[in-house]
Amino acid sequence: MKRLAQISGFVISVGILGAIFYFWSREQYEAAGYIMAGFLFVSYLGRVIYALVYEKRTGRTPMHEES
């Protein structure tokens, strides 16, 4: 399951980056900017949700695991 999530995340990332480069090459910078902003927002939101779920399950934050 973890491997499937990694593969699907990679495929989605490549697709989003492909869309950004497509619009950028056609000089539609506004559309490329919106896609980049959405990609960054969703990835940041995903990290926040992961941290909240991890803390609820283990009682520790992911920062405790790094040190």
Backbone as JSON, one array per atom type, in Angstrom:
{
  "sequence": "MKRLAQISGFVISVGILGAIFYFWSREQYEAAGYIMAGFLFVSYLGRVIYALVYEKRTGRTPMHEES",
  "N": [[0.83, -1.2, 0.0], [1.95, 1.22, 0.81], [3.87, 1.51, -1.15], [2.29, 1.77, -3.43], [1.11, 4.24, -2.88], [3.36, 5.86, -3.02], [4.08, 5.58, -5.72], [1.76, 6.56, -7.02], [1.76, 9.18, -6.06], [4.11, 10.12, -7.25], [3.43, 9.94, -9.98], [1.28, 11.75, -10.11], [2.64, 14.1, -9.4], [4.43, 14.35, -11.57], [2.58, 14.72, -13.61], [1.4, 17.17, -12.86], [3.64, 18.87, -12.95], [4.18, 18.61, -15.66], [1.91, 19.86, -16.74], [2.35, 22.46, -15.82], [4.72, 23.15, -17.23], [3.72, 22.93, -19.81], [1.8, 25.04, -20.01], [3.53, 27.12, -19.46], [5.29, 27.05, -21.62], [3.62, 27.87, -23.63], [3.35, 30.45, -23.05], [1.41, 31.23, -21.23], [1.37, 32.46, -18.54], [-0.13, 33.07, -16.33], [-1.94, 30.93, -15.9], [-0.07, 28.9, -15.4], [1.05, 29.88, -13.06], [-1.15, 29.77, -11.29], [-1.47, 26.99, -11.16], [0.98, 26.23, -10.0], [0.8, 27.55, -7.52], [-1.45, 26.27, -6.43], [-0.46, 23.63, -6.3], [1.64, 23.92, -4.41], [0.14, 24.76, -2.18], [-1.57, 22.54, -1.72], [0.34, 20.52, -1.21], [1.54, 21.52, 1.12], [-0.7, 21.59, 2.81], [-1.21, 18.86, 2.93], [1.02, 17.98, 4.4], [0.5, 19.19, 6.87], [-1.91, 17.94, 7.63], [-1.0, 15.29, 7.77], [0.8, 15.54, 9.94], [-0.97, 16.19, 12.02], [-2.61, 13.88, 12.15], [-0.67, 11.96, 12.74], [0.21, 12.85, 15.24], [-2.12, 12.5, 16.71], [-2.4, 9.72, 16.66], [0.01, 8.7, 17.81], [0.7, 10.36, 19.91], [2.88, 11.94, 19.83], [4.73, 14.47, 18.08], [5.78, 14.66, 14.6], [8.23, 15.97, 14.63], [9.53, 15.14, 16.94], [10.48, 12.68, 16.22], [12.56, 13.17, 14.48], [14.75, 14.09, 15.93]],
  "CA": [[0.0, 0.0, 0.0], [2.82, 2.38, 0.86], [4.51, 1.6, -2.46], [1.28, 2.3, -4.35], [0.97, 5.66, -2.59], [4.55, 6.54, -3.55], [4.0, 5.59, -7.19], [0.7, 7.47, -7.45], [2.23, 10.54, -5.78], [5.08, 10.47, -8.28], [2.71, 10.13, -11.24], [0.54, 13.01, -9.99], [3.62, 15.2, -9.44], [4.91, 14.49, -12.95], [1.47, 15.29, -14.38], [1.26, 18.59, -12.52], [4.79, 19.58, -13.51], [3.97, 18.64, -17.1], [0.92, 20.9, -17.02], [3.0, 23.76, -15.61], [5.61, 23.42, -18.35], [2.9, 23.12, -21.02], [1.27, 26.41, -20.03], [4.67, 28.05, -19.48], [5.83, 27.09, -22.98], [2.66, 28.6, -24.46], [3.37, 31.81, -22.51], [0.22, 31.5, -20.42], [2.02, 32.44, -17.23], [-1.15, 33.15, -15.28], [-2.4, 29.56, -15.63], [1.04, 28.17, -14.78], [1.16, 30.39, -11.69], [-2.23, 29.2, -10.49], [-1.19, 25.57, -10.94], [2.07, 26.15, -9.03], [0.29, 27.95, -6.21], [-2.29, 25.18, -5.95], [0.41, 22.5, -5.97], [2.31, 24.21, -3.15], [-0.87, 24.79, -1.12], [-2.02, 21.18, -1.44], [1.42, 19.76, -0.58], [1.68, 22.02, 2.49], [-1.87, 21.13, 3.55], [-1.0, 17.44, 3.17], [1.98, 17.82, 5.5], [-0.18, 19.57, 8.11], [-2.85, 16.87, 7.96], [-0.2, 14.14, 8.2], [1.32, 15.8, 11.29], [-2.08, 16.11, 12.97], [-3.0, 12.47, 12.29], [0.44, 11.28, 13.4], [0.19, 13.24, 16.65], [-3.29, 11.89, 17.35], [-2.18, 8.27, 16.79], [1.17, 8.34, 18.63], [0.87, 11.27, 21.03], [4.09, 12.72, 19.6], [4.75, 15.13, 16.79], [6.85, 14.14, 13.75], [9.5, 16.62, 14.97], [10.2, 14.34, 17.96], [11.11, 11.53, 15.57], [13.76, 13.58, 13.76], [15.89, 14.31, 16.83]],
  "C": [[0.87, 1.26, 0.0], [3.49, 2.6, -0.5], [3.55, 2.19, -3.49], [1.1, 3.8, -4.14], [2.17, 6.44, -3.13], [4.48, 6.66, -5.07], [2.93, 6.57, -7.66], [1.08, 8.92, -7.17], [3.23, 11.02, -6.81], [4.39, 10.77, -9.61], [1.93, 11.45, -11.22], [1.49, 14.2, -10.08], [4.13, 15.43, -10.85], [3.82, 15.12, -13.82], [1.3, 16.78, -14.11], [2.42, 19.39, -13.09], [4.69, 19.67, -15.03], [2.98, 19.72, -17.5], [1.52, 22.29, -16.86], [3.89, 24.11, -16.8], [4.84, 23.63, -19.66], [2.39, 24.55, -21.1], [2.4, 27.43, -20.1], [5.21, 28.17, -20.9], [4.89, 27.83, -23.93], [2.49, 30.05, -23.99], [2.05, 32.19, -21.84], [0.65, 31.42, -18.96], [1.01, 32.47, -16.09], [-1.64, 31.75, -14.91], [-1.32, 28.75, -14.95], [1.22, 28.6, -13.33], [0.08, 29.83, -10.79], [-1.98, 27.73, -10.19], [-0.08, 25.41, -9.9], [1.6, 26.5, -7.63], [-0.6, 26.86, -5.61], [-1.49, 23.97, -5.53], [1.1, 22.72, -4.63], [1.33, 24.2, -1.98], [-1.3, 23.38, -0.74], [-0.92, 20.37, -0.77], [1.63, 20.22, 0.86], [0.51, 21.54, 3.35], [-1.76, 19.64, 3.86], [-0.04, 17.19, 4.31], [1.33, 18.16, 6.84], [-1.13, 18.47, 8.55], [-2.11, 15.64, 8.44], [0.3, 14.34, 9.63], [0.21, 15.69, 12.33], [-2.52, 14.67, 13.2], [-1.93, 11.7, 13.04], [0.44, 11.58, 14.9], [-0.98, 12.59, 17.37], [-3.07, 10.4, 17.59], [-1.09, 7.93, 17.79], [1.33, 9.21, 19.87], [2.14, 12.1, 20.92], [3.97, 13.41, 18.25], [5.85, 14.52, 15.93], [8.21, 14.77, 14.06], [10.25, 15.83, 16.04], [10.96, 13.17, 17.35], [12.42, 11.91, 14.88], [14.96, 13.72, 14.67], [16.28, 13.06, 17.57]]
}
